[in-house]
Amino acid sequence: METFLFWFCGAAMVLGGLMTVVQRSAVVSAVWLIFAFVAAAGIFALLHAPFVAILQVLVYAGAIMVLFLFVIMMLQGPVLEGERRRMKPALWPAVAIPPLAVLVLVGTRIADHGTAAFTTPLPAGFGSPTHVAELLLGRYLLAFELISIALLVAIIGALAIGKEERKLPWK
Amino acid sequence: MEAMYAFFMDKAGMGQAGAHVTVAAIMATLMFIVMALCALVFTWMERKVAAFLQSRWGPMRTGRWQGWAQAVADMLKILGKEDIIPAEADKALFIFAPLLVLLGSLLAWAAIPWAPGFVAADLDLGLFYIFAVSSMVIIGILMAGWASNNKWALYGAARGAAQMVSYEIPLALAAIPVVMYTGSLNTQDIVIAQQGGIWNWFIFRNPFLFVSFFLYFVASIAETNRGPFDMPETESELVAGYHTEYTGMRFAFFFLSEYANLFLVSMIAVLLFLGGWWAPIPGLDFLPAALTFVIKGVLMVFLNMWVRWTLPRVRVDQLMHLCWKVMIPAALICTVGAGLWMMASGAAG
């Protein structure tokens, strides 16, 4: 069962990734990217990491992709007009082979070693929010805080660069 | 649920996987039927509530009593309409968008605890899961607006997405004090922690939770794109918003999902703050748990409609001001305050 689900999610992820790259329309690519993210969440769930799986859907497939779609929609016309070319079919293998190779490698390793990685009993509470929180706010506290400061700086920087000097009519 | 698994495994002789698939299929069908019923009942209720608040009669003729069959007639009309796909639309996305919107609502319904032990997906991360899958609705709305290739639809979708992404934050933050008190994200555990009468409901546990409830309520109105926050559908400027180009069955999907989401946020309010399936006073225990839960949910829906038909629509800048400068700081203060209250009262483990 686990092996079947792994192949299913893995194949879906490769398909999603591939379609993201070869699609002509940027919006359709973004939708395929969401598909790939949801498949990745399935793999996380198989690896006994339900918290990370749900975060993957909430943050990437949900919030981040909404922003992607937003930006694509705002910029469509002028920027993408020159990009309406389909990729040469000769280049398809170059895009397809690396992810497929990874999928087959991981899959055959699972076939070799059985699904031990999926079925071995784990310490109680593994992958639960409590466990993740203990790691984030204990062992990796410094890295966690540094990353959040870096992100904050990036947000403020983006605001400062992108700010338009313009008076709003109701101000 | 346990009984259902036991029945399919022992009596019907299915394996574990077979029983799980069967129960999931039954629950999904059941949820879908309840969702459709919801849309029927709530459309009629919305018209009557709106009429009452505006001193009108509302539908009176279809069916005999109070025009109850109006919703049925409307549903038949929608199903009988021609299905039009605009020539310039992005066909694949146009077809896929309403399905994604409906999928988001249906997935979120799976983790709702109707009665003790009766929940389609009893997840340890239930509440978190609900917030995650309902973000699919936003993507569906954006897709619908873009695929329609219509400026009104696109504006509506952009407004809807901006609003829903922003109000998701206070919505989730308002739920955090409850999760802190329960120590679990499982929806059943949250309800069980509120056993024992109205004074044990989380809304009345302490002042911070009381404020959290109202923050949640306001954010949930914005999440469902309903008045006074119905910027995405402002009929006087945007025709109908993101579903302008949709007709027939595909429009029905948006419609269904809108009312399903309305009931969903109301049920989450009930399970988080209003004691879930527990009766308010011991004397009302004789009602079945699921019925108590649904009655509370419908009362919350009524409150939602009351607000919608009473308050005027806000402006976009007021909407964003309220979210980022009032509600998010207030929700953060509530989280910290509830934590301090827990420590002071010795409830923290």
Coordinates of C-alpha atoms in Angstrom, one line a residue:
Chain A
M1 CA 0.0 0.0 0.0
E2 CA 2.7 2.5 1.0
T3 CA 4.8 1.5 -2.1
F4 CA 1.8 2.1 -4.3
L5 CA 1.1 5.5 -2.7
F6 CA 4.7 6.5 -3.0
W7 CA 4.7 5.7 -6.8
F8 CA 1.4 7.5 -7.2
C9 CA 2.5 10.7 -5.4
G10 CA 6.0 10.5 -7.0
A11 CA 4.6 10.1 -10.5
A12 CA 2.1 12.9 -9.9
M13 CA 4.9 15.2 -8.7
V14 CA 7.0 14.5 -11.7
L15 CA 4.1 15.0 -14.0
G16 CA 3.2 18.3 -12.2
G17 CA 6.8 19.5 -12.4
L18 CA 7.0 18.6 -16.1
M19 CA 3.8 20.3 -17.0
T20 CA 4.9 23.4 -15.1
V21 CA 7.9 23.8 -17.3
V22 CA 6.3 23.0 -20.7
Q23 CA 3.1 24.9 -20.4
R24 CA 2.6 27.8 -22.7
S25 CA 0.5 29.9 -20.4
A26 CA 2.0 31.1 -17.2
V27 CA -1.2 30.7 -15.2
V28 CA -1.6 27.1 -16.3
S29 CA 2.0 26.4 -15.3
A30 CA 1.2 27.9 -11.9
V31 CA -1.8 25.6 -11.5
W32 CA 0.4 22.6 -12.4
L33 CA 2.9 23.7 -9.8
I34 CA 0.1 23.6 -7.2
F35 CA -0.6 20.1 -8.3
A36 CA 3.1 19.2 -7.8
F37 CA 3.0 20.8 -4.3
V38 CA 0.0 18.8 -3.3
A39 CA 1.7 15.6 -4.4
A40 CA 4.8 16.6 -2.4
A41 CA 2.5 16.9 0.6
G42 CA 1.3 13.4 0.0
I43 CA 5.0 12.2 0.2
F44 CA 5.5 14.1 3.5
A45 CA 2.4 12.4 4.9
L46 CA 3.8 9.0 3.9
L47 CA 7.0 9.8 5.7
H48 CA 5.1 10.2 9.0
A49 CA 5.3 14.0 8.9
P50 CA 1.6 15.1 8.8
F51 CA 2.4 18.5 10.2
V52 CA 4.9 19.3 7.4
A53 CA 2.4 17.8 4.9
I54 CA -0.3 20.2 6.0
L55 CA 2.1 23.1 6.1
Q56 CA 3.1 22.3 2.6
V57 CA -0.6 22.6 1.5
L58 CA -1.3 25.7 3.6
V59 CA 1.8 27.7 2.9
Y60 CA 3.0 26.6 -0.6
A61 CA -0.1 25.3 -2.4
G62 CA -2.3 27.9 -0.6
A63 CA -0.6 31.2 0.3
I64 CA 2.5 31.3 -1.9
M65 CA 0.7 30.1 -5.0
V66 CA -2.0 32.7 -4.5
L67 CA 0.7 35.4 -4.6
F68 CA 2.3 33.7 -7.7
L69 CA -1.1 33.8 -9.5
F70 CA -1.6 37.4 -8.4
V71 CA 1.7 38.5 -9.8
I72 CA 1.2 36.6 -13.0
M73 CA -2.2 38.1 -13.5
M74 CA -1.0 41.6 -12.8
L75 CA 1.9 41.4 -15.2
Q76 CA 0.4 39.3 -17.9
G77 CA 0.0 41.2 -21.2
P78 CA 3.2 43.1 -21.8
V79 CA 5.7 40.8 -20.2
L80 CA 4.5 37.4 -21.4
E81 CA 3.7 38.5 -24.9
G82 CA 7.2 37.8 -26.2
E83 CA 7.4 34.5 -24.4
R84 CA 4.6 32.6 -26.2
R85 CA 6.8 29.9 -27.7
R86 CA 6.5 26.2 -27.1
M87 CA 9.6 24.4 -26.0
K88 CA 11.3 22.3 -28.8
P89 CA 10.2 18.7 -28.5
A90 CA 13.9 17.7 -28.7
L91 CA 14.4 19.4 -25.3
W92 CA 11.6 17.5 -23.5
P93 CA 13.9 14.6 -22.5
A94 CA 16.3 17.0 -20.9
V95 CA 13.6 18.3 -18.7
A96 CA 11.9 15.0 -18.0
I97 CA 14.9 12.7 -17.4
P98 CA 16.4 14.2 -14.1
P99 CA 13.2 14.1 -12.0
L100 CA 12.2 10.7 -13.4
A101 CA 15.7 9.4 -12.6
V102 CA 15.4 10.6 -9.0
L103 CA 12.0 9.0 -8.8
V104 CA 13.2 5.7 -10.1
L105 CA 16.3 5.7 -7.9
V106 CA 14.3 6.4 -4.7
G107 CA 11.7 3.9 -5.8
T108 CA 14.2 1.1 -6.5
R109 CA 15.8 1.7 -3.1
I110 CA 12.4 1.3 -1.5
A111 CA 11.9 -1.9 -3.6
D112 CA 15.3 -3.2 -2.3
H113 CA 14.9 -2.4 1.3
G114 CA 11.2 -3.0 1.5
T115 CA 9.0 -0.3 3.0
A116 CA 10.9 -0.4 6.3
A117 CA 11.3 3.4 6.2
F118 CA 7.6 3.8 6.1
T119 CA 6.6 1.1 8.6
T120 CA 9.2 1.0 11.3
P121 CA 7.7 2.2 14.6
L122 CA 8.8 5.7 15.4
P123 CA 9.0 7.4 18.8
A124 CA 5.6 8.5 20.1
G125 CA 4.6 11.9 18.9
F126 CA 7.1 12.0 16.0
G127 CA 6.2 14.7 13.5
S128 CA 3.5 16.1 15.7
P129 CA 3.2 19.9 16.2
T130 CA 4.7 19.5 19.7
H131 CA 7.7 17.6 18.4
V132 CA 8.3 20.2 15.6
A133 CA 7.8 23.1 18.0
E134 CA 10.3 21.6 20.5
L135 CA 12.9 21.3 17.7
L136 CA 12.3 24.7 16.3
L137 CA 12.1 26.6 19.6
G138 CA 14.8 24.5 21.3
R139 CA 17.6 22.9 19.3
Y140 CA 17.3 25.1 16.2
L141 CA 16.2 28.3 18.0
L142 CA 19.1 30.4 16.8
A143 CA 18.7 29.4 13.1
F144 CA 14.9 29.8 13.3
E145 CA 15.2 33.3 14.7
L146 CA 17.9 34.3 12.3
I147 CA 15.8 33.1 9.3
S148 CA 12.8 35.1 10.6
I149 CA 14.9 38.2 11.0
A150 CA 16.3 37.7 7.4
L151 CA 12.8 37.4 6.1
L152 CA 11.6 40.5 8.0
V153 CA 14.5 42.5 6.5
A154 CA 13.6 41.2 3.0
I155 CA 10.0 42.2 3.4
I156 CA 10.9 45.7 4.6
G157 CA 13.5 46.0 1.8
A158 CA 10.9 44.9 -0.8
L159 CA 8.4 47.5 0.6
A160 CA 11.0 50.3 0.5
I161 CA 12.1 49.5 -3.1
G162 CA 8.6 48.9 -4.4
K163 CA 6.9 51.8 -2.7
E164 CA 5.3 54.2 -5.2
E165 CA 5.3 57.9 -4.3
R166 CA 1.7 58.7 -4.9
K167 CA -1.0 60.4 -3.0
L168 CA -4.2 58.4 -2.6
P169 CA -7.4 60.4 -3.5
W170 CA -9.0 59.9 -0.2
K171 CA -6.0 60.8 1.9
Chain B
M1 CA -17.4 5.6 13.0
E2 CA -15.8 2.8 15.0
A3 CA -19.0 0.8 14.6
M4 CA -19.0 1.4 10.9
Y5 CA -15.4 0.2 10.5
A6 CA -16.2 -2.8 12.6
F7 CA -19.3 -3.6 10.5
F8 CA -17.4 -3.5 7.2
M9 CA -14.4 -5.4 8.5
D10 CA -16.2 -8.1 10.4
K11 CA -19.7 -8.5 9.0
A12 CA -19.0 -7.6 5.3
G13 CA -15.6 -9.4 5.4
M14 CA -13.6 -6.5 3.9
G15 CA -10.0 -5.9 4.6
Q16 CA -8.8 -2.9 6.5
A17 CA -8.1 -0.9 3.3
G18 CA -11.5 -1.9 1.9
A19 CA -13.3 -0.8 5.0
H20 CA -11.6 2.5 5.0
V21 CA -12.4 3.2 1.4
T22 CA -16.0 2.2 1.8
V23 CA -16.5 4.3 4.9
A24 CA -14.8 7.3 3.2
A25 CA -17.1 6.9 0.2
I26 CA -20.2 6.8 2.4
M27 CA -19.1 9.8 4.5
A28 CA -18.2 11.8 1.4
T29 CA -21.6 11.1 -0.2
L30 CA -23.3 12.0 3.1
M31 CA -21.4 15.3 3.4
F32 CA -22.2 16.2 -0.1
I33 CA -25.9 15.6 0.5
V34 CA -25.8 17.6 3.7
M35 CA -24.0 20.4 1.7
A36 CA -26.7 20.4 -1.0
L37 CA -29.5 20.5 1.7
C38 CA -27.6 23.4 3.4
A39 CA -27.6 25.4 0.2
L40 CA -31.3 24.8 -0.3
V41 CA -32.3 25.7 3.3
F42 CA -29.9 28.7 3.6
T43 CA -31.0 30.4 0.3
W44 CA -34.6 30.3 1.6
M45 CA -33.5 31.4 5.0
E46 CA -31.4 34.2 3.6
R47 CA -34.3 35.6 1.7
K48 CA -36.7 35.4 4.6
V49 CA -34.1 37.0 7.0
A50 CA -33.3 39.8 4.5
A51 CA -37.0 40.4 4.0
F52 CA -37.7 40.4 7.7
L53 CA -34.9 42.9 8.4
Q54 CA -36.1 45.2 5.6
S55 CA -39.8 45.0 6.5
R56 CA -40.7 43.0 3.5
W57 CA -42.4 39.6 3.0
G58 CA -39.8 37.8 0.9
P59 CA -40.9 34.7 -1.1
M60 CA -44.5 33.9 -0.1
R61 CA -46.1 32.0 -3.1
T62 CA -44.0 29.0 -4.2
G63 CA -45.1 26.1 -2.0
R64 CA -47.8 27.0 0.5
W65 CA -46.1 28.0 3.7
Q66 CA -43.9 31.1 3.6
G67 CA -42.7 30.3 0.1
W68 CA -40.6 27.4 1.3
A69 CA -40.3 25.8 -2.2
Q70 CA -38.7 28.9 -3.7
A71 CA -35.2 27.4 -3.1
V72 CA -36.2 24.1 -4.7
A73 CA -37.6 26.0 -7.7
D74 CA -34.4 28.1 -8.0
M75 CA -32.2 25.0 -7.9
L76 CA -34.2 23.3 -10.7
K77 CA -34.0 26.5 -12.7
I78 CA -30.2 26.6 -12.3
L79 CA -29.8 23.0 -13.3
G80 CA -31.9 23.5 -16.4
K81 CA -29.9 26.4 -17.7
E82 CA -27.7 26.3 -20.7
D83 CA -24.0 25.8 -19.9
I84 CA -22.1 28.6 -21.6
I85 CA -18.3 28.7 -21.9
P86 CA -17.2 32.1 -23.3
A87 CA -15.3 31.7 -26.6
E88 CA -12.3 33.7 -25.3
A89 CA -12.1 31.9 -22.0
D90 CA -9.3 29.6 -21.0
K91 CA -11.4 26.4 -21.3
A92 CA -9.5 24.0 -19.1
L93 CA -9.2 26.4 -16.2
F94 CA -12.7 27.6 -16.6
I95 CA -14.1 24.1 -16.2
F96 CA -11.7 23.2 -13.4
A97 CA -12.1 26.3 -11.2
P98 CA -15.6 25.6 -9.8
L99 CA -14.6 22.0 -9.1
L100 CA -11.6 23.2 -7.1
V101 CA -13.7 25.6 -5.1
L102 CA -16.2 22.9 -4.3
L103 CA -13.3 20.4 -3.5
G104 CA -11.9 22.9 -1.0
S105 CA -15.2 23.2 0.9
L106 CA -15.9 19.5 0.8
L107 CA -12.4 18.5 2.1
A108 CA -12.7 21.0 5.0
W109 CA -16.1 19.5 6.0
A110 CA -14.4 16.1 6.5
A111 CA -12.9 17.2 9.8
I112 CA -16.1 18.6 11.4
P113 CA -17.1 16.6 14.5
W114 CA -20.9 16.2 14.3
A115 CA -21.2 14.1 17.4
P116 CA -18.9 12.1 19.7
G117 CA -16.9 9.8 17.5
F118 CA -18.8 10.8 14.4
V119 CA -16.3 12.6 12.2
A120 CA -15.4 11.7 8.6
A121 CA -11.7 12.2 9.1
D122 CA -10.6 12.1 12.8
L123 CA -7.2 13.8 12.3
D124 CA -4.8 14.8 15.1
L125 CA -4.2 18.0 13.1
G126 CA -7.9 18.5 12.3
L127 CA -8.2 22.2 12.8
F128 CA -5.0 22.9 11.0
Y129 CA -6.1 20.7 8.2
I130 CA -9.4 22.6 7.8
F131 CA -7.5 25.9 7.5
A132 CA -5.1 24.4 5.0
V133 CA -7.6 22.8 2.6
S134 CA -9.9 25.7 2.6
S135 CA -7.1 27.8 1.1
M136 CA -7.9 25.8 -2.1
V137 CA -11.1 27.8 -2.4
I138 CA -9.0 31.0 -2.9
I139 CA -7.0 29.5 -5.7
G140 CA -10.3 28.3 -7.4
I141 CA -11.7 31.8 -7.2
L142 CA -8.5 33.3 -8.7
M143 CA -8.6 30.7 -11.5
A144 CA -12.3 31.4 -12.2
G145 CA -11.7 35.1 -12.5
W146 CA -8.7 34.7 -14.7
A147 CA -10.1 32.0 -16.9
S148 CA -13.3 34.0 -17.6
N149 CA -11.3 36.5 -19.6
N150 CA -13.6 39.3 -18.4
K151 CA -12.3 42.3 -16.5
W152 CA -15.1 42.3 -14.0
A153 CA -14.5 38.7 -13.2
L154 CA -10.8 39.4 -12.8
Y155 CA -11.3 42.4 -10.5
G156 CA -13.7 40.3 -8.4
A157 CA -11.2 37.4 -8.2
A158 CA -8.3 39.7 -7.3
R159 CA -10.3 41.5 -4.6
G160 CA -11.6 38.1 -3.3
A161 CA -8.1 36.6 -3.1
A162 CA -6.6 39.6 -1.5
Q163 CA -9.3 39.7 1.1
M164 CA -9.3 36.0 1.9
V165 CA -5.5 35.8 2.1
S166 CA -5.5 38.8 4.6
Y167 CA -8.3 37.6 6.8
E168 CA -7.0 34.1 7.0
I169 CA -4.4 35.4 9.4
P170 CA -6.7 36.9 12.1
L171 CA -9.0 33.9 11.6
A172 CA -6.2 31.4 12.5
L173 CA -4.8 33.6 15.2
A174 CA -8.2 33.9 16.9
A175 CA -8.3 30.1 17.1
I176 CA -4.8 29.8 18.8
P177 CA -6.0 30.6 22.4
V178 CA -8.5 27.8 22.1
V179 CA -5.8 25.4 20.9
M180 CA -3.5 26.5 23.8
Y181 CA -6.3 25.7 26.3
T182 CA -7.0 22.3 24.7
G183 CA -3.4 21.4 24.0
S184 CA -4.6 19.6 20.8
L185 CA -5.6 20.4 17.3
N186 CA -8.0 17.5 17.1
T187 CA -11.5 18.9 16.5
Q188 CA -13.0 16.3 18.8
D189 CA -10.6 17.0 21.7
I190 CA -11.4 20.7 21.4
V191 CA -15.2 20.0 21.8
I192 CA -14.6 17.5 24.6
A193 CA -12.6 20.1 26.5
Q194 CA -15.8 22.2 26.8
Q195 CA -18.0 19.7 28.5
G196 CA -20.2 20.7 31.3
G197 CA -22.6 23.5 30.6
I198 CA -22.4 27.0 29.1
W199 CA -19.8 28.3 31.5
N200 CA -17.3 25.7 30.3
W201 CA -17.5 26.9 26.7
F202 CA -14.3 28.6 25.6
I203 CA -16.1 31.8 24.8
F204 CA -16.8 32.4 28.6
R205 CA -13.5 31.0 30.0
N206 CA -11.8 34.3 30.1
P207 CA -12.0 37.8 28.6
F208 CA -9.3 37.2 26.0
L209 CA -11.2 34.2 24.6
F210 CA -14.4 36.3 24.6
V211 CA -12.6 38.9 22.4
S212 CA -11.1 36.1 20.3
F213 CA -14.6 34.9 19.5
F214 CA -15.6 38.2 18.0
L215 CA -12.4 38.5 16.1
Y216 CA -13.1 35.1 14.7
F217 CA -16.6 36.0 13.8
V218 CA -15.6 39.2 11.9
A219 CA -12.8 37.4 10.1
S220 CA -15.1 34.6 9.1
I221 CA -17.6 37.0 7.5
A222 CA -14.7 38.4 5.5
E223 CA -13.5 34.9 4.6
T224 CA -16.9 33.9 3.1
N225 CA -17.0 37.2 1.1
R226 CA -20.3 38.2 2.6
G227 CA -21.6 41.6 3.5
P228 CA -20.4 44.0 4.9
F229 CA -17.2 42.6 3.4
D230 CA -18.6 41.6 0.0
M231 CA -16.2 43.7 -2.1
P232 CA -15.5 40.7 -4.5
E233 CA -19.2 40.6 -5.5
T234 CA -20.3 44.3 -5.4
E235 CA -23.1 44.1 -7.9
S236 CA -23.1 47.8 -8.6
E237 CA -19.5 47.9 -9.8
L238 CA -18.5 44.4 -10.8
V239 CA -21.7 42.8 -12.2
A240 CA -21.4 39.7 -10.0
G241 CA -17.6 39.3 -9.4
Y242 CA -15.6 36.3 -10.2
H243 CA -18.6 34.1 -11.3
T244 CA -20.0 36.7 -13.8
E245 CA -19.4 34.4 -16.8
Y246 CA -20.6 31.2 -15.2
T247 CA -24.0 29.7 -15.9
G248 CA -26.0 26.6 -15.1
M249 CA -24.3 23.7 -13.2
R250 CA -20.9 25.5 -12.9
F251 CA -22.6 28.5 -11.3
A252 CA -24.4 26.1 -9.0
F253 CA -21.0 24.8 -7.8
F254 CA -20.0 28.3 -6.8
F255 CA -23.3 28.9 -5.1
L256 CA -23.1 25.5 -3.3
S257 CA -19.6 26.2 -2.1
E258 CA -20.6 29.7 -0.9
Y259 CA -23.3 28.4 1.4
A260 CA -21.1 25.3 2.4
N261 CA -18.4 27.7 3.5
L262 CA -20.9 29.9 5.4
F263 CA -22.0 26.8 7.3
L264 CA -18.4 25.6 7.7
V265 CA -17.1 28.8 9.3
S266 CA -20.2 28.8 11.6
M267 CA -19.6 25.2 12.6
I268 CA -16.0 26.0 13.3
A269 CA -17.1 28.9 15.5
V270 CA -19.4 26.5 17.3
L271 CA -16.8 23.8 17.9
L272 CA -14.1 26.3 18.9
F273 CA -16.0 28.7 21.2
L274 CA -19.6 27.6 21.7
G275 CA -19.2 24.1 23.1
G276 CA -19.6 22.0 19.9
W277 CA -22.2 19.3 20.5
W278 CA -22.7 19.9 24.3
A279 CA -26.0 21.3 25.4
P280 CA -25.9 24.8 27.1
I281 CA -27.7 23.7 30.3
P282 CA -27.9 20.2 31.7
G283 CA -31.7 20.1 31.2
L284 CA -31.2 20.1 27.4
D285 CA -29.1 16.9 27.3
F286 CA -31.9 14.8 25.8
L287 CA -31.3 16.3 22.3
P288 CA -29.1 14.2 20.1
A289 CA -25.5 15.6 20.0
A290 CA -25.5 16.1 16.2
L291 CA -28.8 18.0 16.4
T292 CA -27.5 20.4 19.1
F293 CA -24.4 21.0 17.0
V294 CA -26.5 21.7 13.9
I295 CA -28.9 24.0 15.8
K296 CA -26.0 26.1 17.1
G297 CA -24.5 26.2 13.6
V298 CA -27.7 27.4 12.1
L299 CA -28.0 30.1 14.8
M300 CA -24.5 31.3 13.9
V301 CA -25.5 31.4 10.2
F302 CA -28.5 33.5 11.3
L303 CA -26.2 35.9 13.1
N304 CA -24.1 36.1 10.0
M305 CA -27.1 36.9 7.8
W306 CA -28.3 39.5 10.4
V307 CA -24.9 41.3 10.1
R308 CA -25.0 41.0 6.3
W309 CA -28.4 42.7 5.9
T310 CA -27.9 45.3 8.5
L311 CA -24.5 46.9 7.9
P312 CA -23.5 48.8 4.8
R313 CA -20.5 47.6 2.7
V314 CA -17.1 48.9 3.6
R315 CA -14.5 50.4 1.3
V316 CA -11.4 48.4 0.2
D317 CA -9.0 50.6 2.3
Q318 CA -11.2 50.3 5.3
L319 CA -11.3 46.5 4.8
M320 CA -7.5 46.3 4.8
H321 CA -7.1 48.8 7.6
L322 CA -9.4 46.7 9.8
C323 CA -7.5 43.5 9.1
W324 CA -3.9 44.5 9.3
K325 CA -4.0 47.4 11.8
V326 CA -6.9 46.4 14.1
M327 CA -7.6 42.7 14.0
I328 CA -4.2 41.1 13.7
P329 CA -2.7 43.2 16.6
A330 CA -5.8 42.4 18.7
A331 CA -5.6 38.7 17.9
L332 CA -1.9 38.7 18.9
I333 CA -2.7 40.5 22.2
C334 CA -5.5 37.9 22.8
T335 CA -3.1 35.1 22.3
V336 CA -0.5 36.5 24.7
G337 CA -3.2 37.5 27.2
A338 CA -4.9 34.1 27.1
G339 CA -1.4 32.5 27.7
L340 CA -0.7 34.8 30.7
W341 CA -4.2 34.1 32.1
M342 CA -3.6 30.3 31.8
M343 CA -0.3 30.7 33.7
A344 CA -1.9 32.9 36.4
S345 CA -4.9 30.5 36.8
G346 CA -2.6 27.5 36.8
A347 CA -4.3 25.9 33.8
A348 CA -0.9 25.7 31.9
G349 CA 0.7 22.3 32.2

